[in-house]
Coordinates of C-alpha atoms and ligand atoms in Angstrom, one line a residue:
M1 CA 13.5 35.5 -12.4
R2 CA 12.6 36.0 -16.3
S3 CA 12.3 32.0 -18.3
A4 CA 15.5 32.9 -19.9
E5 CA 17.2 32.1 -16.8
V6 CA 15.1 29.1 -15.3
K7 CA 16.4 25.9 -15.7
G8 CA 13.9 23.0 -16.8
A9 CA 15.0 21.3 -13.3
E10 CA 14.3 24.5 -11.5
A11 CA 10.9 24.9 -13.5
I12 CA 10.2 21.3 -12.3
L13 CA 10.6 21.3 -8.7
E14 CA 9.3 25.1 -8.6
T15 CA 6.0 23.6 -10.3
L16 CA 5.9 20.6 -7.6
H17 CA 6.0 23.1 -4.9
R18 CA 2.9 25.1 -6.5
G19 CA 1.1 22.0 -7.0
G20 CA 1.5 21.1 -3.1
I21 CA 4.1 18.4 -3.3
D22 CA 6.6 19.1 -1.0
T23 CA 8.6 15.6 -0.8
I24 CA 10.4 14.0 -3.3
F25 CA 11.6 10.4 -2.8
A26 CA 14.8 9.9 -4.6
N27 CA 17.3 7.8 -5.9
P28 CA 19.2 9.9 -8.6
G29 CA 21.6 9.2 -11.2
T30 CA 24.1 11.5 -13.6
S31 CA 21.0 12.1 -15.7
E32 CA 19.2 13.7 -12.8
I33 CA 22.2 15.6 -11.4
A34 CA 20.7 19.3 -12.7
L35 CA 17.5 18.1 -10.7
V36 CA 19.6 17.1 -8.0
R37 CA 21.2 20.7 -7.8
A38 CA 17.8 22.5 -8.2
L39 CA 17.1 21.0 -4.7
D40 CA 19.2 24.0 -3.4
E41 CA 17.4 26.4 -5.2
T42 CA 14.1 25.3 -4.0
P43 CA 14.0 24.7 -0.4
A44 CA 10.6 24.1 -0.1
V45 CA 10.7 20.6 -1.8
R46 CA 12.8 18.3 0.2
A47 CA 14.4 15.5 -1.0
V48 CA 14.3 11.8 1.1
L49 CA 16.8 9.2 0.0
G50 CA 15.8 5.7 -0.4
L51 CA 18.6 3.0 -1.4
F52 CA 17.1 1.1 -3.6
E53 CA 13.8 2.4 -6.2
G54 CA 11.3 0.2 -4.7
V55 CA 11.9 1.7 -1.3
V56 CA 11.2 5.2 -3.4
T57 CA 7.9 4.2 -4.7
G58 CA 6.7 2.6 -2.0
A59 CA 7.6 5.2 0.4
A60 CA 5.5 7.7 -2.3
D61 CA 2.6 5.2 -2.0
G62 CA 2.7 5.4 1.8
Y63 CA 3.1 9.0 1.9
F64 CA 0.0 9.4 0.0
R65 CA -2.3 7.2 1.4
M66 CA -2.0 8.6 5.0
S67 CA -1.4 12.4 3.7
G68 CA -3.7 12.5 0.9
R69 CA -1.1 14.7 -1.2
P70 CA 0.8 13.5 -3.7
A71 CA 4.6 12.9 -3.0
A72 CA 7.1 13.0 -5.9
T73 CA 9.7 10.5 -6.8
L74 CA 13.4 10.8 -8.4
L75 CA 14.3 7.8 -10.7
H76 CA 17.4 7.0 -12.8
T77 CA 16.5 6.3 -16.6
G78 CA 14.5 3.1 -17.7
P79 CA 16.9 0.8 -15.3
G80 CA 16.0 3.1 -12.2
L81 CA 12.2 3.1 -13.2
A82 CA 12.3 -0.4 -13.6
N83 CA 13.4 -1.3 -10.1
G84 CA 11.0 0.8 -8.9
C85 CA 8.1 -0.6 -10.5
A86 CA 6.6 -3.9 -8.3
N87 CA 5.9 -0.7 -5.7
L88 CA 4.3 1.5 -8.7
H89 CA 2.2 -1.3 -9.2
N90 CA 1.3 -1.8 -5.7
A91 CA 0.8 1.8 -5.6
R92 CA -1.3 1.9 -9.0
R93 CA -3.5 -0.9 -7.4
A94 CA -3.9 1.3 -4.0
R95 CA -4.9 4.4 -6.2
S96 CA -2.5 6.7 -4.8
A97 CA -1.2 9.7 -6.8
I98 CA 2.2 9.5 -7.3
V99 CA 4.4 12.1 -9.6
N100 CA 7.4 10.2 -11.1
V101 CA 10.3 12.2 -12.3
V102 CA 12.5 9.9 -14.4
G103 CA 15.6 11.9 -15.8
D104 CA 16.9 10.2 -18.9
H105 CA 19.8 10.7 -21.5
A106 CA 20.2 14.3 -23.1
R107 CA 18.2 14.3 -26.1
D108 CA 21.2 14.4 -28.6
H109 CA 22.8 11.5 -26.7
L110 CA 19.8 8.9 -27.1
A111 CA 20.8 8.4 -30.3
L112 CA 24.3 7.0 -29.4
D113 CA 22.5 4.0 -27.6
A114 CA 24.8 4.7 -24.2
P115 CA 24.9 1.9 -22.2
L116 CA 21.6 2.8 -19.9
T117 CA 19.4 3.7 -23.0
T118 CA 16.0 2.0 -22.7
D119 CA 12.7 2.5 -23.8
V120 CA 11.6 4.4 -20.8
E121 CA 7.7 5.0 -21.9
A122 CA 7.7 0.8 -22.5
V123 CA 8.9 0.5 -18.6
A124 CA 6.4 3.1 -17.2
G125 CA 3.4 2.3 -19.5
P126 CA 1.9 -0.8 -17.3
F127 CA 2.7 1.3 -13.9
S128 CA 1.6 4.6 -14.7
V129 CA -1.9 6.2 -15.5
W130 CA -0.3 8.9 -17.7
V131 CA 3.2 9.1 -19.3
R132 CA 4.9 12.3 -21.1
R133 CA 8.4 13.0 -22.3
I134 CA 9.2 16.7 -21.8
A135 CA 10.1 17.7 -25.7
E136 CA 11.4 21.2 -25.0
P137 CA 12.7 23.2 -21.9
A138 CA 9.7 25.3 -22.0
D139 CA 7.0 22.4 -21.9
A140 CA 8.8 21.6 -18.4
G141 CA 6.4 23.7 -16.1
R142 CA 3.4 22.5 -17.8
D143 CA 4.2 19.1 -18.3
T144 CA 4.9 19.0 -14.6
A145 CA 1.5 20.8 -13.6
D146 CA -0.1 18.5 -16.1
A147 CA 1.6 15.7 -14.2
I148 CA 0.4 16.8 -11.2
T149 CA -3.3 17.4 -12.1
V150 CA -3.5 13.8 -13.7
A151 CA -2.1 12.0 -11.1
Q152 CA -4.7 13.0 -8.7
E153 CA -7.6 13.2 -11.0
R154 CA -6.9 9.6 -12.2
R155 CA -5.5 8.6 -8.8
G156 CA -2.2 6.9 -9.9
P157 CA 1.6 7.4 -10.6
A158 CA 1.9 9.9 -13.6
T159 CA 5.1 9.1 -15.1
L160 CA 7.1 12.5 -16.5
I161 CA 10.4 11.6 -18.3
V162 CA 12.8 14.2 -18.1
P163 CA 15.6 14.3 -20.8
A164 CA 19.0 15.6 -18.8
D165 CA 19.7 18.7 -21.1
I166 CA 16.0 20.0 -20.5
A167 CA 16.7 19.9 -16.7
W168 CA 20.0 21.5 -17.6
T169 CA 18.7 24.3 -20.0
D170 CA 17.6 27.5 -19.6
G171 CA 14.2 28.9 -21.1
S172 CA 11.5 27.4 -18.7
D173 CA 8.8 28.7 -16.5
P174 CA 7.1 27.2 -13.3
V175 CA 3.4 26.6 -13.7
T176 CA 0.6 26.6 -10.9
P177 CA -1.6 23.8 -11.3
P178 CA -5.2 24.2 -11.1
A179 CA -6.9 23.1 -7.9
I180 CA -8.2 19.6 -8.0
A181 CA -12.1 19.4 -7.5
A182 CA -13.3 17.2 -4.7
R183 CA -14.7 14.0 -5.3
A184 CA -18.4 14.1 -6.1
L185 CA -21.2 12.3 -4.6
P186 CA -23.0 9.8 -6.8
D187 CA -26.0 11.4 -8.5
D188 CA -29.1 10.9 -6.5
A189 CA -30.3 7.8 -9.1
A190 CA -27.2 5.8 -7.9
I191 CA -28.2 6.3 -4.4
E192 CA -31.9 6.0 -4.6
N193 CA -31.3 2.4 -6.7
A194 CA -28.7 1.2 -3.8
A195 CA -31.7 2.4 -1.5
N196 CA -34.2 0.3 -3.2
V197 CA -32.0 -2.7 -3.7
L198 CA -31.4 -2.9 0.3
R199 CA -34.9 -2.1 1.1
N200 CA -35.9 -5.3 -1.2
S201 CA -33.3 -7.6 -0.7
G202 CA -32.2 -6.9 3.0
P203 CA -30.0 -9.8 4.3
R204 CA -29.1 -11.2 0.8
A205 CA -27.4 -7.9 0.1
L206 CA -23.9 -7.4 0.7
L207 CA -22.6 -3.5 0.6
L208 CA -18.6 -4.0 -0.8
L209 CA -16.7 -1.2 0.6
G210 CA -13.3 -0.6 -0.8
G211 CA -10.8 2.8 -1.1
G212 CA -12.4 5.8 0.5
A213 CA -15.3 4.1 1.8
L214 CA -13.7 2.4 4.5
D215 CA -12.9 5.7 6.6
G216 CA -14.5 6.4 9.7
Q217 CA -17.5 8.0 8.7
G218 CA -18.1 5.6 5.5
I219 CA -18.0 2.5 7.6
A220 CA -20.2 4.0 10.6
A221 CA -22.9 4.9 8.2
A222 CA -22.7 1.2 6.6
A223 CA -23.0 -0.1 9.9
R224 CA -26.0 1.8 10.3
I225 CA -27.6 1.2 6.9
A226 CA -26.9 -2.6 7.9
A227 CA -28.6 -2.3 11.2
A228 CA -31.5 -0.6 9.6
T229 CA -31.9 -3.3 6.5
G230 CA -30.4 -6.7 7.6
A231 CA -27.9 -6.3 4.5
R232 CA -24.4 -7.5 5.3
I233 CA -21.1 -5.0 5.2
A234 CA -17.6 -6.3 4.2
S235 CA -14.8 -4.8 2.8
E236 CA -12.4 -5.9 -0.1
T237 CA -9.7 -8.6 1.1
F238 CA -6.7 -6.0 1.0
N239 CA -7.8 -2.1 1.5
A240 CA -5.4 0.7 0.8
R241 CA -6.1 2.6 4.0
A242 CA -9.2 1.1 6.3
A243 CA -10.0 2.2 9.8
R244 CA -10.3 -0.6 12.2
G245 CA -10.1 -1.4 15.8
A246 CA -12.4 -0.4 18.8
G247 CA -14.9 2.1 18.7
R248 CA -15.5 1.6 15.1
P249 CA -17.8 -0.9 13.4
F250 CA -16.3 -4.5 12.6
V251 CA -16.1 -5.0 8.6
P252 CA -15.2 -8.4 7.9
R253 CA -13.0 -8.8 4.6
V254 CA -13.7 -11.0 1.7
P255 CA -11.3 -14.1 2.5
Y256 CA -8.2 -14.2 0.6
F257 CA -8.5 -17.9 -0.5
G258 CA -11.0 -18.8 -3.3
E259 CA -13.2 -21.5 -1.4
A260 CA -13.3 -19.6 2.0
A261 CA -14.5 -16.4 -0.2
E262 CA -17.3 -18.8 -2.0
Q263 CA -18.8 -19.5 1.6
F264 CA -18.3 -16.1 2.6
L265 CA -20.4 -14.9 -0.3
A266 CA -22.7 -17.8 -0.3
G267 CA -26.4 -16.4 -0.4
V268 CA -25.4 -12.6 -1.6
A269 CA -27.9 -12.0 -4.2
Q270 CA -27.4 -8.3 -4.6
L271 CA -23.8 -6.7 -4.6
L272 CA -23.5 -3.1 -3.6
L273 CA -20.0 -1.7 -5.1
V274 CA -19.0 1.2 -3.0
E275 CA -15.5 2.4 -4.3
S276 CA -14.8 -1.4 -4.9
R277 CA -15.0 -4.2 -7.6
A278 CA -16.9 -7.6 -7.4
P279 CA -14.3 -9.9 -6.0
V280 CA -11.7 -11.8 -8.0
N281 CA -9.9 -14.8 -6.5
F282 CA -5.9 -13.7 -6.2
F283 CA -5.2 -16.8 -8.6
G284 CA -7.0 -19.4 -10.5
Y285 CA -6.5 -23.0 -9.1
P286 CA -7.5 -26.1 -11.0
G287 CA -11.2 -26.8 -11.4
R288 CA -12.1 -23.6 -9.4
R289 CA -13.9 -20.5 -10.8
G290 CA -11.9 -17.7 -10.5
Q291 CA -15.2 -15.3 -9.1
P292 CA -16.4 -16.2 -5.8
L293 CA -19.5 -14.5 -6.0
P294 CA -22.8 -16.6 -6.6
L295 CA -23.1 -16.8 -10.6
D296 CA -27.0 -15.7 -10.1
A297 CA -25.8 -12.6 -8.0
A298 CA -27.0 -9.0 -9.3
V299 CA -24.0 -6.4 -9.0
S300 CA -24.9 -2.7 -9.1
T301 CA -22.8 0.4 -8.0
L302 CA -23.7 2.6 -5.1
A303 CA -20.2 4.8 -5.7
T304 CA -17.5 4.7 -8.3
H305 CA -13.5 4.6 -7.8
A306 CA -14.0 8.5 -9.3
E307 CA -16.9 9.1 -6.6
D308 CA -16.7 9.8 -2.7
G309 CA -17.9 6.6 -1.5
S310 CA -17.9 7.4 2.1
A311 CA -20.4 10.5 1.4
A312 CA -22.3 8.3 -0.8
L313 CA -22.7 5.9 2.5
I314 CA -23.8 8.9 4.7
A315 CA -26.3 10.0 1.9
L316 CA -27.7 6.4 2.0
A317 CA -27.7 6.0 5.6
E318 CA -30.0 9.2 5.7
R319 CA -32.5 8.0 3.7
L320 CA -32.6 4.1 5.2
A321 CA -31.4 4.6 8.7
P322 CA -32.4 8.0 10.4
G323 CA -31.7 7.8 14.0
V324 CA -30.5 4.3 13.8
G325 CA -27.4 3.7 15.9
T326 CA -25.0 0.8 16.2
P327 CA -23.2 -0.6 19.2
L328 CA -19.8 0.1 18.8
P329 CA -17.0 -2.7 19.9
S330 CA -15.4 -1.4 22.8
I331 CA -11.5 -2.3 23.1
T332 CA -11.3 -6.2 24.2
L333 CA -7.7 -7.3 24.4
P334 CA -6.5 -11.2 24.3
E335 CA -4.8 -12.5 27.0
R336 CA -1.1 -12.2 27.4
P337 CA 0.0 -14.7 24.8
Q338 CA 2.4 -18.0 26.0
G339 CA 4.6 -20.5 24.3
P340 CA 6.2 -20.4 20.9
I341 CA 5.3 -17.4 18.2
N342 CA 2.8 -18.6 15.8
A343 CA 0.0 -16.8 13.8
A344 CA -2.4 -17.1 17.1
S345 CA -0.2 -15.5 19.4
F346 CA 1.3 -13.2 17.3
A347 CA -2.1 -11.6 16.6
A348 CA -2.8 -11.6 20.3
A349 CA 0.8 -10.0 21.0
L350 CA -0.1 -7.1 18.4
A351 CA -3.3 -6.7 19.1
R352 CA -2.7 -6.1 22.9
R353 CA 0.2 -3.8 22.2
L354 CA -0.9 -1.7 19.2
P355 CA -0.8 1.7 20.5
E356 CA -3.4 4.4 19.8
N357 CA -4.5 5.9 16.5
A358 CA -1.3 3.8 14.9
I359 CA -0.9 3.1 11.5
Y360 CA -0.6 -0.5 10.9
C361 CA 0.9 -1.7 7.7
D362 CA 0.3 -5.2 7.1
E363 CA 2.5 -7.7 5.0
A364 CA 2.6 -10.5 7.3
I365 CA 1.0 -13.1 4.7
T366 CA 0.8 -16.5 6.7
A367 CA 1.8 -15.0 10.0
G368 CA -1.2 -12.8 9.7
L369 CA -3.8 -14.9 8.9
E370 CA -5.4 -14.7 12.8
L371 CA -5.1 -10.7 12.8
P372 CA -8.4 -9.4 11.4
G373 CA -10.9 -10.8 14.0
V374 CA -8.4 -10.1 17.1
M375 CA -7.5 -6.7 15.9
A376 CA -11.1 -5.6 15.8
G377 CA -10.9 -5.2 19.6
A378 CA -7.6 -3.5 19.7
E379 CA -6.9 0.2 20.0
P380 CA -8.5 2.5 16.9
H381 CA -6.1 2.3 13.8
D382 CA -5.5 2.8 10.3
E383 CA -4.4 -0.3 8.4
L384 CA -2.6 0.0 5.1
D385 CA -2.5 -3.3 3.1
L386 CA -0.3 -4.6 0.2
M387 CA -2.5 -3.5 -2.7
G388 CA -1.0 -5.3 -5.9
G389 CA 0.4 -8.1 -4.3
A390 CA 3.9 -7.4 -5.2
I391 CA 5.8 -8.5 -2.2
G392 CA 8.4 -5.9 -0.3
G393 CA 5.7 -3.3 0.1
A394 CA 5.3 -2.9 3.8
L395 CA 8.9 -1.6 4.9
P396 CA 8.8 1.1 2.2
L397 CA 5.0 1.9 2.8
A398 CA 5.3 2.5 6.5
T399 CA 8.6 4.9 5.8
G400 CA 6.3 6.9 3.7
A401 CA 3.2 6.8 5.8
A402 CA 5.6 7.8 8.9
L403 CA 6.7 10.9 6.7
G404 CA 3.1 11.4 5.5
S405 CA 1.3 11.7 9.0
P406 CA 4.1 12.9 11.7
G407 CA 3.1 12.5 15.1
R408 CA 1.5 8.8 14.8
K409 CA 3.5 5.7 15.2
V410 CA 3.7 3.2 12.4
I411 CA 3.5 -0.3 13.3
C412 CA 4.6 -2.8 10.1
A413 CA 4.5 -6.4 10.1
S414 CA 6.0 -8.4 7.5
G415 CA 7.0 -11.6 6.3
D416 CA 10.7 -12.3 6.3
G417 CA 10.7 -13.3 2.7
S418 CA 8.8 -10.0 1.8
A419 CA 10.9 -7.9 4.1
L420 CA 14.4 -8.8 2.3
Y421 CA 13.2 -7.2 -1.0
T422 CA 13.1 -3.5 0.2
I423 CA 15.2 -4.0 3.7
Q424 CA 17.1 -1.0 2.8
A425 CA 13.9 1.0 4.0
L426 CA 15.4 0.7 7.4
W427 CA 18.6 3.1 6.3
T428 CA 15.7 5.5 5.6
Q429 CA 13.7 5.4 8.6
A430 CA 17.2 5.5 10.6
R431 CA 18.1 8.7 8.7
E432 CA 14.9 10.5 8.9
N433 CA 14.3 9.1 12.5
L434 CA 11.0 7.6 11.8
D435 CA 8.5 6.3 14.2
V436 CA 8.2 3.0 13.0
T437 CA 8.4 -0.2 14.9
T438 CA 8.8 -3.2 12.2
I439 CA 7.9 -6.8 12.9
I440 CA 9.4 -9.2 11.1
C441 CA 7.9 -12.5 11.3
A442 CA 10.5 -15.0 10.6
N443 CA 9.2 -18.2 10.0
R444 CA 12.1 -19.0 7.7
V445 CA 10.3 -19.7 4.5
Y446 CA 8.0 -19.0 2.2
A447 CA 5.0 -20.5 3.8
I448 CA 2.4 -19.2 1.5
L449 CA 3.7 -21.0 -1.8
A450 CA 4.4 -24.2 0.7
Y451 CA 0.5 -23.9 1.2
E452 CA -0.1 -23.3 -2.7
H453 CA 1.8 -26.2 -3.5
L454 CA -0.2 -28.2 -1.5
Q455 CA -3.6 -26.3 -3.0
I456 CA -2.3 -26.9 -6.6
E457 CA -0.6 -30.2 -6.2
G458 CA -2.3 -31.9 -3.3
R459 CA 0.9 -32.6 -1.6
P460 CA 3.7 -30.7 0.1
P461 CA 6.8 -29.9 -1.6
G462 CA 9.1 -32.4 -1.7
P463 CA 13.0 -32.7 -0.8
R464 CA 14.1 -30.9 -4.1
A465 CA 11.0 -28.4 -4.3
L466 CA 11.4 -27.4 -0.7
P467 CA 14.6 -25.5 -0.8
V468 CA 13.3 -23.4 -3.3
L469 CA 10.5 -22.0 -0.8
S470 CA 13.0 -22.2 2.3
L471 CA 15.2 -19.6 4.0
A472 CA 16.1 -21.6 6.8
R473 CA 19.9 -22.3 5.5
P474 CA 21.6 -20.1 6.5
A475 CA 19.2 -18.5 9.1
I476 CA 19.2 -14.8 8.3
G477 CA 19.9 -12.5 11.3
F478 CA 17.5 -9.4 10.7
A479 CA 18.1 -7.7 14.4
D480 CA 21.8 -7.6 13.1
L481 CA 20.7 -6.4 9.3
A482 CA 18.8 -3.7 10.9
R483 CA 21.9 -2.2 13.3
G484 CA 23.8 -2.4 10.2
F485 CA 21.2 0.0 8.8
G486 CA 21.1 2.1 11.8
V487 CA 18.1 0.5 13.5
E488 CA 18.0 -0.3 16.7
A489 CA 16.4 -4.1 17.1
T490 CA 16.0 -7.0 19.1
S491 CA 15.2 -10.7 18.6
V492 CA 12.6 -12.8 20.4
A493 CA 11.4 -16.7 20.1
S494 CA 8.5 -16.8 22.3
A495 CA 5.4 -15.0 22.6
E496 CA 5.8 -13.7 25.9
A497 CA 9.0 -12.2 25.0
L498 CA 7.4 -10.6 21.8
D499 CA 4.2 -9.2 24.1
D500 CA 7.0 -7.4 25.9
A501 CA 9.1 -6.4 23.3
L502 CA 6.1 -4.7 21.8
D503 CA 5.0 -3.3 24.7
A504 CA 8.5 -1.7 25.2
A505 CA 8.3 -0.8 21.4
G506 CA 5.2 1.3 21.8
R507 CA 6.4 3.1 24.7
R508 CA 9.9 4.3 22.8
R509 CA 10.0 6.8 19.9
G510 CA 12.0 6.2 16.6
P511 CA 12.7 3.3 14.3
F512 CA 13.1 0.3 15.9
L513 CA 13.0 -3.8 14.8
I514 CA 11.6 -6.8 16.6
E515 CA 12.4 -10.1 14.8
A516 CA 10.1 -12.8 16.0
V517 CA 11.1 -16.2 15.5
F518 CA 7.9 -18.2 14.6
E519 CA 7.7 -21.8 15.4
P520 CA 8.4 -24.1 12.4
M521 CA 5.8 -24.2 10.0
T522 CA 4.1 -27.9 9.8
L523 CA 2.1 -28.8 6.3
P524 CA -0.3 -31.7 6.3
A525 CA 0.5 -34.3 4.1
T526 CA -2.0 -34.1 1.9
R527 CA -4.5 -30.9 0.6
P528 CA -6.9 -30.5 3.8
Ligands
LIG601 C1 7.3 -9.0 -6.1 C2 7.1 -10.5 -5.8 N1 7.8 -11.6 -6.2 C3 7.6 -12.8 -5.6 C4 6.2 -13.0 -5.4 C5 5.8 -14.5 -5.0 N2 5.9 -14.7 -3.6 C6 4.8 -14.4 -3.2 S1 4.5 -14.4 -1.4 C7 5.8 -15.2 -1.3 C8 6.5 -15.5 -0.2 C9 6.4 -14.5 0.9 O1 7.1 -14.8 1.9 P1 7.0 -14.4 3.6 O2 6.9 -12.9 3.2 O3 8.1 -14.7 4.4 O4 5.6 -14.7 4.0 P2 5.2 -16.3 4.5 O5 4.6 -16.7 3.1 O6 6.2 -16.8 4.8 O7 3.9 -16.1 5.4 C10 6.7 -14.9 -2.7 C11 7.6 -15.0 -2.8 C12 5.1 -11.9 -5.1 N3 4.0 -12.0 -4.8 N4 5.5 -10.7 -5.6

């Protein structure tokens, strides 16, 4: 086809295809119709409909985390993009490469200030590593190729704004983006410096792992280093993707709450960063420092986020721990839990029933407080966390993770409050017949916020404040909601029934939802 005959929309989709992007999570509008039409001409790129933009962006995040390849999104003008921004924020924090294709009004229509007109660049800016508006049809292929390159090099959402007339006008050519270089090993000086730090500081050193350092090989190397030098290892509190479970060394995480994090980090004199940042508390609290690391601790870097932390750990282990092995935890499953569903019995049931090689997406919030220790003995799995704290991430993330790694079972645990931001993800799971089991931890309250009230105010929320944090009246029927979206579901209210439901879910294929009704939350009367 000569470029005179190639429409901007076709050049964009063909360039996505040439750049290795075969999946586009979409929620289109009128300004994207030419792009929708071009799907018929580009069968190599398939669109997956999400019924809210937060599903679209969260799914693209999960897709990248599991496949290592970017997905595209298709979003409608400033308001459509804005709806997707919370999960774009999470994706940016996860360093997930995504190409956002955001349609906008035709160029001559923009000046008329039609109802959907917004400053799309301003909406995109804080949630993107790169933003560009295509100026002319001839630029469509090149700009799309740039977006694909930059999303992968800077590891985040790249946003390409496409005026509708550019999409429907001839005069474009697809472009083949250049191959992306593999991430480099840190230079020898960084590895030697880390070796010296560890030789000199031994148990007072902490290797803090994040990003790609948490793959199976990275944590195995870190554990060997720890065994040889006495250094401690830990992961960041939340991680984009971490290899966990039996057969892998246990890597504790820096605790979420500031006080616990300070205790965890007490005595650390040397912090060595491996694709991570020095810990920062999630929130500031009256009278508390925001950084839990001891004030006199030195911080140095083995691998930056742009480098290959896993390979760096392997190189470091060769220097410090040749021939050193580490005992690996075997599968250790808890007893069958009994009684009401609470954080402890939920953790026991989930760990017991986690299928081998599952992908576990976590947004259980307070329901998940007991998980880390118990899941260490479960079948080996990959864990994907909520990275930017913007809740409503897990159901979309699980959706994209399932599409990004066909054949692997996805287990997703979400607080009931969190699930309701993006519950429509269930419909996409049903339509695509994705092998995802969703567990809704139905405690019928924003429990974490009640705890935070206690922390900050010294007492639990009173009778007028509590309703702002309570989901109890009316009680939400998650199993009914799931069925309405085409997902089979069950509701359980005892630990035994939860254990059975998870067992059954592990044996079936396709989307399924378990509403786990938790025992009512109890808060102490004063700050503990
Ligand atoms: C996008 C967004 N909106 C609001 C919040 C504030 N927030 C944090 S946790 C939370 C409640 C979570 O409730 P749930 O998922 O039921 O978990 P629980 O606290 O009960 O364990 C809210 C509203 C947030 N973090 N992100």
